[in-house]
Short mmCIF file of C-alpha atoms in Angstrom, two decimals:
data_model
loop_
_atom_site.label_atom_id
_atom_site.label_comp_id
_atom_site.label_asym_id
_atom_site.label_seq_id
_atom_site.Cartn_x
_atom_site.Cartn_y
_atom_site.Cartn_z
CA UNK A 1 50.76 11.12 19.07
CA UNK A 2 48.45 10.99 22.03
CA UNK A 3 48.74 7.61 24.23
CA UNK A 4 46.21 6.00 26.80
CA UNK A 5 49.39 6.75 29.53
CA UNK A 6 48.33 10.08 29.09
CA UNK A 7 46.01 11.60 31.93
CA UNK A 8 42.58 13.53 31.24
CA UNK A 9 44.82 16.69 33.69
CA UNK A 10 47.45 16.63 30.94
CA UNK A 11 45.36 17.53 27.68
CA UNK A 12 43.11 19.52 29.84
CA UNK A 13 46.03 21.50 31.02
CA UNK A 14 47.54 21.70 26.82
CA UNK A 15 44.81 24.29 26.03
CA UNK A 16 46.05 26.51 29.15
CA UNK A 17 49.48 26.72 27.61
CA UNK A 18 48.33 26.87 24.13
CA UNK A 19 46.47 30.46 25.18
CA UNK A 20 49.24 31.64 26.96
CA UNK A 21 51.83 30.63 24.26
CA UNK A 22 49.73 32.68 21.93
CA UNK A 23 49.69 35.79 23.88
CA UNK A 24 53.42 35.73 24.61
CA UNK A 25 53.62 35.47 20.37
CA UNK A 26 51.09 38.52 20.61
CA UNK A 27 53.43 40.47 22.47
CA UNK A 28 56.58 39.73 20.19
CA UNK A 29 58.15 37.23 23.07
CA UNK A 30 59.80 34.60 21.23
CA UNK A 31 61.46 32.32 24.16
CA UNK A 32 60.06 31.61 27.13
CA UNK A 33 61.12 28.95 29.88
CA UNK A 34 59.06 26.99 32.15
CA UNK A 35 59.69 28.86 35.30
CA UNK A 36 58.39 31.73 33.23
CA UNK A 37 55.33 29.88 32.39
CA UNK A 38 54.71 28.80 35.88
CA UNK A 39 55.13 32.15 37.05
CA UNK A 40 52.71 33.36 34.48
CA UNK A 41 50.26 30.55 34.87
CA UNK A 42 50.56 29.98 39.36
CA UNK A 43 51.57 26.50 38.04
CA UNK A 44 54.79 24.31 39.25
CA UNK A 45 57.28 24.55 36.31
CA UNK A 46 58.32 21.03 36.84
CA UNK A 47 54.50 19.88 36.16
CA UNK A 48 54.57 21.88 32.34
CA UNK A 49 58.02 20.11 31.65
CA UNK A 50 56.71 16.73 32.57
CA UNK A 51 53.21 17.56 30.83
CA UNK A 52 54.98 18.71 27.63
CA UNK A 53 57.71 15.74 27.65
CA UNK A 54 54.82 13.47 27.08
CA UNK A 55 55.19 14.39 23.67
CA UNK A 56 58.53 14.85 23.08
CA UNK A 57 61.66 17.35 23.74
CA UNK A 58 60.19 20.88 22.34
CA UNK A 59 62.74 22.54 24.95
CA UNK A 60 66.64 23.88 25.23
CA UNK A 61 68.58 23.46 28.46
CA UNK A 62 69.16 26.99 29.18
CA UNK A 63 67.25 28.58 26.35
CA UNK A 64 63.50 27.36 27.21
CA UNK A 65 61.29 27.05 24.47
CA UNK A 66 60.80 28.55 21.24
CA UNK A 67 57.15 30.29 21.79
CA UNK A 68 55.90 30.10 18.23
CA UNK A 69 57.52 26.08 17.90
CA UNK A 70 55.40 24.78 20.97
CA UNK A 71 52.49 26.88 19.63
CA UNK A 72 52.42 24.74 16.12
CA UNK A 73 53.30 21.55 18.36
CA UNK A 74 50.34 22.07 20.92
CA UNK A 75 48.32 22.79 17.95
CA UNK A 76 49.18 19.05 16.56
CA UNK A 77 48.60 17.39 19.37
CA UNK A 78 45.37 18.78 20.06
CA UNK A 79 44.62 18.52 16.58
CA UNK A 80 44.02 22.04 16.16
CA UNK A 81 46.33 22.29 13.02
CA UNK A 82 43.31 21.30 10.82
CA UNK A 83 39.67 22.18 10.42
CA UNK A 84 37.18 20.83 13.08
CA UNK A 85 33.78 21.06 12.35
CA UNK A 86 31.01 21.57 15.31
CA UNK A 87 27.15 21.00 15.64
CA UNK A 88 25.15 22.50 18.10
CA UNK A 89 21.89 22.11 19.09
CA UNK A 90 19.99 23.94 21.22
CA UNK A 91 19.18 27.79 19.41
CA UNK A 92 17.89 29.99 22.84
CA UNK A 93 20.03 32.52 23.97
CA UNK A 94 23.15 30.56 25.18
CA UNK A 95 23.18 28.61 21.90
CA UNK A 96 22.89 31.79 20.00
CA UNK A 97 25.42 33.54 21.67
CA UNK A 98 27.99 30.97 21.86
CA UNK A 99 27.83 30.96 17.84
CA UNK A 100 28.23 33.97 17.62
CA UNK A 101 31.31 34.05 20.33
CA UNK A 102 32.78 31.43 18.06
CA UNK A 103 32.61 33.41 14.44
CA UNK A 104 35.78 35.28 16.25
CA UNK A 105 37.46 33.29 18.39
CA UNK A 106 39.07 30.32 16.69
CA UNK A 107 39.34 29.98 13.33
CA UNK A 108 39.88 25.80 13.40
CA UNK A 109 37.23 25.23 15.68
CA UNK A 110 33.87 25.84 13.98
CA UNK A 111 30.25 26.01 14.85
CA UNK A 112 28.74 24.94 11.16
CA UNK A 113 25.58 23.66 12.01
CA UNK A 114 22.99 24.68 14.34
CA UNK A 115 19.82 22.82 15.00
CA UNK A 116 16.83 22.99 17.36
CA UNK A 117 13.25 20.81 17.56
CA UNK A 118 10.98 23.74 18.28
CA UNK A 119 9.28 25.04 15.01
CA UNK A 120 9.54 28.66 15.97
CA UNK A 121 13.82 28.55 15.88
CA UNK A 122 13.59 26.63 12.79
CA UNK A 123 14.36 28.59 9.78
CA UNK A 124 15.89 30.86 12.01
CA UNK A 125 19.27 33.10 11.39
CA UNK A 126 21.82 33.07 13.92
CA UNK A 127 24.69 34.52 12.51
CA UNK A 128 25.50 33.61 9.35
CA UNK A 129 23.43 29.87 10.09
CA UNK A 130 20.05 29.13 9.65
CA UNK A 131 18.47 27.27 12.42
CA UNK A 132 18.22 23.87 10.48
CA UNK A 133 15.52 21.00 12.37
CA UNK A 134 17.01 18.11 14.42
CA UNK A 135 15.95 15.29 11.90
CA UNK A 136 18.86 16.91 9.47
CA UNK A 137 21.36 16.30 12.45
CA UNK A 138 22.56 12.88 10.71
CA UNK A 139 22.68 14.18 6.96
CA UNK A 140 24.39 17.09 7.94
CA UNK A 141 26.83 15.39 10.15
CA UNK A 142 27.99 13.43 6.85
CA UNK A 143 28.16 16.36 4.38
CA UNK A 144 29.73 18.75 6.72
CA UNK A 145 32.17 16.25 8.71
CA UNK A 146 30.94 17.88 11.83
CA UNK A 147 33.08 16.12 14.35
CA UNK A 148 31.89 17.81 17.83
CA UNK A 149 28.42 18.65 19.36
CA UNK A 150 27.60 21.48 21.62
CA UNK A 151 24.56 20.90 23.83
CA UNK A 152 22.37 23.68 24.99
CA UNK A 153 18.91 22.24 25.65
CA UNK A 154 17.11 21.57 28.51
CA UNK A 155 17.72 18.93 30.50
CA UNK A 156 15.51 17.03 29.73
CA UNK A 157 16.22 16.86 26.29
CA UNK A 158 19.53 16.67 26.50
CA UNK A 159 20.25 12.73 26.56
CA UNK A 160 17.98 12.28 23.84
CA UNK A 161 20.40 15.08 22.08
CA UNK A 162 23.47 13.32 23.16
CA UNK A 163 21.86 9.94 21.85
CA UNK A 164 21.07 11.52 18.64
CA UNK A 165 24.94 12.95 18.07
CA UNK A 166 25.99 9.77 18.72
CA UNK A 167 24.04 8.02 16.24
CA UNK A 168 24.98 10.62 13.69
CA UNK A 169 28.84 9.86 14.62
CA UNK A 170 29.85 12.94 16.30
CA UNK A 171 33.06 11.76 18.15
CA UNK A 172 33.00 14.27 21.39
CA UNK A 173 30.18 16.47 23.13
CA UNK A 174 30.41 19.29 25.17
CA UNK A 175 27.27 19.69 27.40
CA UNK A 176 26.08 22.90 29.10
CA UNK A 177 22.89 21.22 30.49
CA UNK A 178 22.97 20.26 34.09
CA UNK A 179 22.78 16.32 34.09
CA UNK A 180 25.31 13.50 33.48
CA UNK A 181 25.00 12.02 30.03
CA UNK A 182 24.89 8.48 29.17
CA UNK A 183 27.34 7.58 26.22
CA UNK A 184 29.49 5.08 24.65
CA UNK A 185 33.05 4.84 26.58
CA UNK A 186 34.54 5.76 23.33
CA UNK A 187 32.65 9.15 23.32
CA UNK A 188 34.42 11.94 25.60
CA UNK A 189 31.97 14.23 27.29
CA UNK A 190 33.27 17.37 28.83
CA UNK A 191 30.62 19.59 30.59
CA UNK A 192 30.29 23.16 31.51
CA UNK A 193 27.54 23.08 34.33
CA UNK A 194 27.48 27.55 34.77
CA UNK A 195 25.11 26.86 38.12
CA UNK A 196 27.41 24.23 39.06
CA UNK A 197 30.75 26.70 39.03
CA UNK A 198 29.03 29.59 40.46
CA UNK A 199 27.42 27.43 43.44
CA UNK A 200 30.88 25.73 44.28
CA UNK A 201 32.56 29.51 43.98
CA UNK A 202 29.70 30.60 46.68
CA UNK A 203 31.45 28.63 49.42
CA UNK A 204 34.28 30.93 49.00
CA UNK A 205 32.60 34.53 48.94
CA UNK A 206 32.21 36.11 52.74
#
C-alpha cells in the first residue's frame, strides 16, 4: 500500500494517530473528525487529511471518520495487523526493562529474542526469555522470523551489532546507542538517542 511518494513525516506521524484513535475507542467515541484530531493532537487538521488520503478515502464529508475503521486501516498500513517478531540485543538495564515494557504494551509487536556477548547475561532470565549468546542471532532470526532489532549496547559495539542483524536479515533497527550506524540503504534505522532529547530539551528550561 505504502509508495516511495510517501515522506518519512507521514508514517512517522501514522503511529501518533494510531494511539490516539485507540484511546478515543477506549472511551466509547466512535466518530471523530479531523478538526477534532487536530485539536486533540496541536496538529493542523488539513495535514491528517492529506496524511491519511495517501492511502485512500477512510473519511465522510460531514461525518469524519469512523474511529474503530481507521484504527484497523492504520493498523494495515503499518503492518501492525499481523505478528512482528523483534530481537534485541543488549541485556543491561535498558534492554531488560524495555522487554519487560513490551510483554504489555503491544500485543503484535514482540520482543522474542534477547541476546548479549558477555558470559555473565548469558543464560540469563529476563522475563519470560533467557538471555541467549550473540552467535545464535542468525539461527534464531530464521526459526523465529524475527523481523526487527532493538539495540542497547554500547557504542562501541553497536555497529558491529547492527552489522550482525543485518547479516542475519533483520529488515529494520531501532538503536538507543548514541552513534550513527552504517547500513544498507534498504535497511531503515530509526534511533532514540535519550542524552540526545534531554540535551536539546535543556535549551528550553530557564
Amino acid at each position: 500500500m505504502k509508495t516511495p511518494k510517501i515522506s518519512e513525516a507521514v508514517i512517522r506521524r501514522l503511529p501518533v494517530y494510531l494511539r490516539y484513535l485507540q484511546h478515543l475507542r477506549d472511551l466509547n467515541i466512535t466518530t471523530v473528525s479531523s478538526h477534532e484530531l487536530g485539536q486533540n493532537l496541536d496538529m493542523n487538521p488539513a495535514q491528517i487529511r492529506k496524511d491519511l488520503a495517501y492511502f485512500g478515502e477512510f473519511g465522510r464529508k460531514g461525518i469524519g471518520y469512523d474511529v474503530q475503521y481507521l484504527i484497523e486501516k492504520i493498523k494495515q498500513i503499518l503492518k501492525l495487523d499481523r505478528r512482528l517478531n523483534v530481537a534485541l540485543v543488549g541485556a543491561g538495564n535498558l534492554g531488560t526493562a524495555l522487554s519487560n515494557y513490551n510483554r504489555y504494551t503491544n500485543e503484535k509487536l514482540k520482543i522474542v529474542a534477547i541476546f548479549d556477548s558477555f558470559e555473565e547475561k548469558i543464560g540469563t532470565q529476563v522475563g519470560t526469555l533467557e538471555v541467549l549468546p550473540i552467535e545464535l542471532l542468525p539461527k534464531m532470526v530464521k526459526e523465529l522470523d524475527i523481523k526487527m532489532g532493538i539495540i542497547t549496547v554500547p557504542a562501541t559495539e553497536a555497529q558491529k551489532v547492527a552489522d550482525q542483524m543485518v547479516d542475519a536479515g533483520i529488515k529494520g533497527i531501532l538503536n538507543f546507542a548514541p552513534v550513527i550506524l552504517k547500513v544498507p540503504l534498504d535497511i531503515p534505522v530509526r534511533n532514540a538517542d535519550v542524552t540526545t532529547e534531554l540535551e536539546s530539551l535543556a535549551y528550553y528550561v530557564d
